[in-house]
């Protein structure tokens, strides 16, 4: 009888041991999560990183000098934060890089020059100084449409998109919702019945 009781007790302990082990193993898992939360909430580097990459280095076209500056800066930051063996890995052949140094455009009128908002297409060649010419708009979406302009575009500044009528905007893009409107929205939500799922056979 005594032996049977001992065997039953040992069997019960054997069943409980995995539960105890799992319970003890799960507790430390919250510690690294708590450290990550603390780091993100109290010492986050997200905004300084975005600000430097966006405002100081600026646009980073593929294989451009700005992209290489960003790569070098990122490597240095990782080393500053304690990362080991940080390096910039090559990712393959791409071709020639491109970076915009300076660009201005204006419309020549008898009274002087009127600034014209424009931006060169990436990988456009340099103009080797200022250029002037008549403006020509072409309405073509394929090679057949371009055929009628053959021999008529040389020396001209070509526009490939129609002009857009841009009107000034006086309304703010975002509006703060007033307490009155919030109350109306809440009342409307409460008055709207919530659809209940159809009963199903068990």
CSV table of C-alpha atoms in Angstrom, one decimal:
chain,number,residue,atom,x,y,z
A,1,UNK,CA,0.0,0.0,0.0
A,2,UNK,CA,2.8,2.3,0.9
A,3,UNK,CA,4.6,1.6,-2.4
A,4,UNK,CA,1.4,2.3,-4.4
A,5,UNK,CA,1.1,5.7,-2.6
A,6,UNK,CA,4.7,6.6,-3.4
A,7,UNK,CA,4.3,5.6,-7.0
A,8,UNK,CA,1.1,7.7,-7.3
A,9,UNK,CA,2.9,10.7,-5.7
A,10,UNK,CA,5.9,10.3,-8.1
A,11,UNK,CA,3.6,10.1,-11.0
A,12,UNK,CA,1.8,13.3,-9.9
A,13,UNK,CA,5.1,15.1,-9.5
A,14,UNK,CA,6.3,14.0,-12.9
A,15,UNK,CA,3.1,15.4,-14.5
A,16,UNK,CA,3.6,18.7,-12.6
A,17,UNK,CA,7.3,19.2,-13.5
A,18,UNK,CA,6.8,20.2,-17.1
A,19,UNK,CA,4.2,22.8,-16.0
A,20,UNK,CA,6.6,24.3,-13.5
A,21,UNK,CA,9.5,24.3,-15.9
A,22,UNK,CA,7.4,26.1,-18.6
A,23,UNK,CA,6.2,28.6,-16.1
A,24,UNK,CA,9.7,29.4,-15.0
A,25,UNK,CA,11.0,29.6,-18.5
A,26,UNK,CA,8.3,32.1,-19.7
A,27,UNK,CA,8.9,34.7,-17.0
A,28,UNK,CA,12.3,36.1,-18.3
A,29,UNK,CA,10.8,36.5,-21.8
A,30,UNK,CA,9.1,39.8,-20.7
A,31,UNK,CA,12.5,41.3,-19.6
A,32,UNK,CA,14.0,41.8,-23.1
A,33,UNK,CA,10.6,43.1,-24.3
A,34,UNK,CA,10.5,45.6,-21.5
A,35,UNK,CA,14.0,46.7,-22.5
A,36,UNK,CA,13.0,47.2,-26.1
A,37,UNK,CA,9.9,49.2,-25.0
A,38,UNK,CA,12.0,51.4,-22.7
A,39,UNK,CA,14.6,52.0,-25.4
A,40,UNK,CA,12.0,53.0,-27.9
A,41,UNK,CA,10.0,55.2,-25.6
A,42,UNK,CA,12.8,56.9,-23.8
A,43,UNK,CA,15.9,56.9,-26.1
A,44,UNK,CA,14.4,56.6,-29.6
A,45,UNK,CA,16.7,57.6,-32.5
A,46,UNK,CA,13.9,57.4,-35.1
A,47,UNK,CA,13.3,61.2,-35.6
A,48,UNK,CA,17.0,62.2,-35.5
A,49,UNK,CA,17.8,59.5,-38.1
A,50,UNK,CA,14.9,60.5,-40.4
A,51,UNK,CA,15.8,64.2,-40.0
A,52,UNK,CA,19.4,63.7,-40.9
A,53,UNK,CA,18.7,61.5,-43.9
A,54,UNK,CA,15.9,63.7,-45.2
A,55,UNK,CA,17.0,67.2,-44.4
A,56,UNK,CA,20.8,67.0,-44.4
A,57,UNK,CA,21.6,64.3,-47.0
A,58,UNK,CA,18.4,64.7,-48.9
A,59,UNK,CA,17.2,62.6,-51.9
A,60,UNK,CA,19.2,59.5,-52.4
A,61,UNK,CA,18.8,58.3,-56.0
A,62,UNK,CA,20.2,54.9,-56.7
A,63,UNK,CA,24.0,55.0,-57.1
A,64,UNK,CA,24.1,58.7,-56.5
A,65,UNK,CA,26.7,60.5,-54.4
A,66,UNK,CA,24.0,61.2,-51.9
A,67,UNK,CA,23.2,57.5,-51.6
A,68,UNK,CA,26.9,56.8,-50.9
A,69,UNK,CA,27.0,59.5,-48.2
A,70,UNK,CA,23.9,58.0,-46.6
A,71,UNK,CA,25.5,54.6,-46.6
A,72,UNK,CA,28.7,55.9,-45.0
A,73,UNK,CA,26.7,57.9,-42.4
A,74,UNK,CA,24.6,54.8,-41.5
A,75,UNK,CA,27.6,52.6,-41.0
A,76,UNK,CA,29.2,55.2,-38.7
A,77,UNK,CA,26.0,55.5,-36.7
A,78,UNK,CA,25.8,51.8,-36.3
A,79,UNK,CA,29.4,51.7,-35.0
A,80,UNK,CA,28.6,54.6,-32.7
A,81,UNK,CA,25.7,52.6,-31.2
A,82,UNK,CA,28.0,49.7,-30.5
A,83,UNK,CA,27.5,47.5,-33.5
A,84,UNK,CA,30.4,45.3,-34.4
A,85,UNK,CA,31.7,44.7,-37.9
A,86,UNK,CA,29.4,47.2,-39.6
A,87,UNK,CA,30.1,47.5,-43.3
A,88,UNK,CA,28.6,48.6,-46.6
A,89,UNK,CA,28.1,45.6,-48.8
A,90,UNK,CA,28.1,45.9,-52.6
A,91,UNK,CA,24.9,44.8,-54.2
A,92,UNK,CA,25.7,44.5,-57.9
A,93,UNK,CA,26.3,46.5,-61.0
A,94,UNK,CA,23.9,49.4,-61.7
A,95,UNK,CA,25.5,51.9,-64.0
A,96,UNK,CA,26.2,55.7,-63.9
A,97,UNK,CA,25.0,57.7,-60.9
A,98,UNK,CA,23.3,61.1,-61.1
A,99,UNK,CA,22.9,64.1,-58.9
A,100,UNK,CA,21.3,67.4,-59.4
A,101,UNK,CA,23.7,70.3,-58.6
A,102,UNK,CA,21.7,73.3,-59.8
A,103,UNK,CA,18.7,74.0,-62.0
A,104,UNK,CA,16.6,77.1,-62.6
A,105,UNK,CA,14.0,77.9,-65.3
A,106,UNK,CA,12.3,81.1,-66.2
A,107,UNK,CA,10.1,82.5,-69.0
A,108,UNK,CA,11.6,85.4,-71.0
A,109,UNK,CA,9.1,88.3,-71.4
A,110,UNK,CA,9.6,91.9,-72.5
A,111,UNK,CA,9.4,93.0,-68.8
A,112,UNK,CA,12.1,90.6,-67.7
A,113,UNK,CA,12.1,86.9,-66.6
A,114,UNK,CA,9.3,85.2,-64.8
A,115,UNK,CA,10.3,82.2,-62.6
A,116,UNK,CA,9.0,78.9,-63.9
A,117,UNK,CA,8.7,75.9,-61.6
A,118,UNK,CA,10.2,72.9,-63.2
A,119,UNK,CA,12.5,69.9,-62.4
A,120,UNK,CA,14.8,68.0,-64.6
A,121,UNK,CA,14.2,64.3,-65.2
A,122,UNK,CA,16.7,62.0,-63.4
A,123,UNK,CA,19.8,61.2,-65.5
A,124,UNK,CA,19.2,64.1,-67.8
A,125,UNK,CA,22.5,65.4,-69.3
A,126,UNK,CA,23.9,68.7,-68.3
A,127,UNK,CA,23.1,71.7,-70.4
A,128,UNK,CA,26.7,73.1,-70.2
A,129,UNK,CA,25.3,76.5,-69.2
A,130,UNK,CA,22.1,78.4,-69.8
A,131,UNK,CA,20.0,77.6,-72.9
A,132,UNK,CA,17.1,79.4,-74.4
A,133,UNK,CA,14.5,78.3,-76.9
A,134,UNK,CA,10.9,78.4,-77.9
A,135,UNK,CA,8.5,76.2,-76.0
A,136,UNK,CA,6.8,73.4,-77.9
A,137,UNK,CA,4.1,71.1,-76.6
A,138,UNK,CA,3.8,67.7,-78.2
A,139,UNK,CA,0.7,65.6,-77.8
A,140,UNK,CA,1.9,62.1,-78.4
A,141,UNK,CA,1.8,58.8,-76.5
A,142,UNK,CA,3.5,56.5,-79.0
A,143,UNK,CA,6.0,56.5,-81.8
A,144,UNK,CA,3.2,57.0,-84.4
A,145,UNK,CA,2.2,60.2,-82.6
A,146,UNK,CA,5.8,61.5,-82.6
A,147,UNK,CA,6.1,61.1,-86.4
A,148,UNK,CA,4.3,64.3,-87.1
A,149,UNK,CA,6.8,66.3,-85.1
A,150,UNK,CA,9.8,64.9,-87.0
A,151,UNK,CA,12.3,67.7,-87.8
A,152,UNK,CA,10.3,70.3,-85.9
A,153,UNK,CA,11.7,70.0,-82.3
A,154,UNK,CA,15.4,70.8,-82.7
A,155,UNK,CA,16.5,73.8,-80.6
A,156,UNK,CA,13.2,74.0,-78.8
A,157,UNK,CA,12.2,73.3,-75.2
A,158,UNK,CA,9.7,70.5,-75.4
A,159,UNK,CA,6.8,70.0,-73.0
A,160,UNK,CA,5.3,66.5,-73.0
A,161,UNK,CA,2.5,67.1,-70.5
A,162,UNK,CA,-0.4,69.5,-70.8
A,163,UNK,CA,-0.7,72.5,-68.5
A,164,UNK,CA,-2.6,72.1,-65.3
A,165,UNK,CA,-4.9,74.7,-63.8
A,166,UNK,CA,-3.7,75.0,-60.3
A,167,UNK,CA,-5.9,77.1,-58.1
A,168,UNK,CA,-4.8,78.6,-54.8
A,169,UNK,CA,-6.0,76.7,-51.7
A,170,UNK,CA,-7.2,78.6,-48.7
A,171,UNK,CA,-8.7,75.7,-46.7
A,172,UNK,CA,-6.4,73.8,-44.3
A,173,UNK,CA,-5.6,70.2,-45.3
A,174,UNK,CA,-6.6,69.1,-41.8
A,175,UNK,CA,-9.3,70.3,-39.4
A,176,UNK,CA,-9.5,69.7,-35.7
A,177,UNK,CA,-12.9,68.2,-34.8
A,178,UNK,CA,-14.8,70.3,-32.3
A,179,UNK,CA,-16.4,68.9,-29.1
A,180,UNK,CA,-19.8,69.5,-30.6
A,181,UNK,CA,-19.0,67.5,-33.7
A,182,UNK,CA,-17.5,64.7,-31.6
A,183,UNK,CA,-20.7,64.5,-29.5
A,184,UNK,CA,-22.8,64.3,-32.7
A,185,UNK,CA,-20.6,61.5,-34.1
A,186,UNK,CA,-20.8,59.6,-30.8
A,187,UNK,CA,-24.6,60.0,-30.7
A,188,UNK,CA,-24.9,58.8,-34.3
A,189,UNK,CA,-22.7,55.8,-33.5
A,190,UNK,CA,-24.8,54.9,-30.5
A,191,UNK,CA,-28.1,55.2,-32.5
A,192,UNK,CA,-26.9,52.9,-35.2
A,193,UNK,CA,-27.9,49.3,-34.4
A,194,UNK,CA,-25.0,46.8,-34.4
A,195,UNK,CA,-25.7,43.9,-36.8
A,196,UNK,CA,-25.7,40.6,-34.9
A,197,UNK,CA,-24.4,37.5,-36.5
A,198,UNK,CA,-27.0,35.0,-37.6
A,199,UNK,CA,-27.4,32.0,-35.3
A,200,UNK,CA,-25.8,28.8,-36.4
A,201,UNK,CA,-26.7,25.2,-35.6
A,202,UNK,CA,-24.4,23.7,-33.0
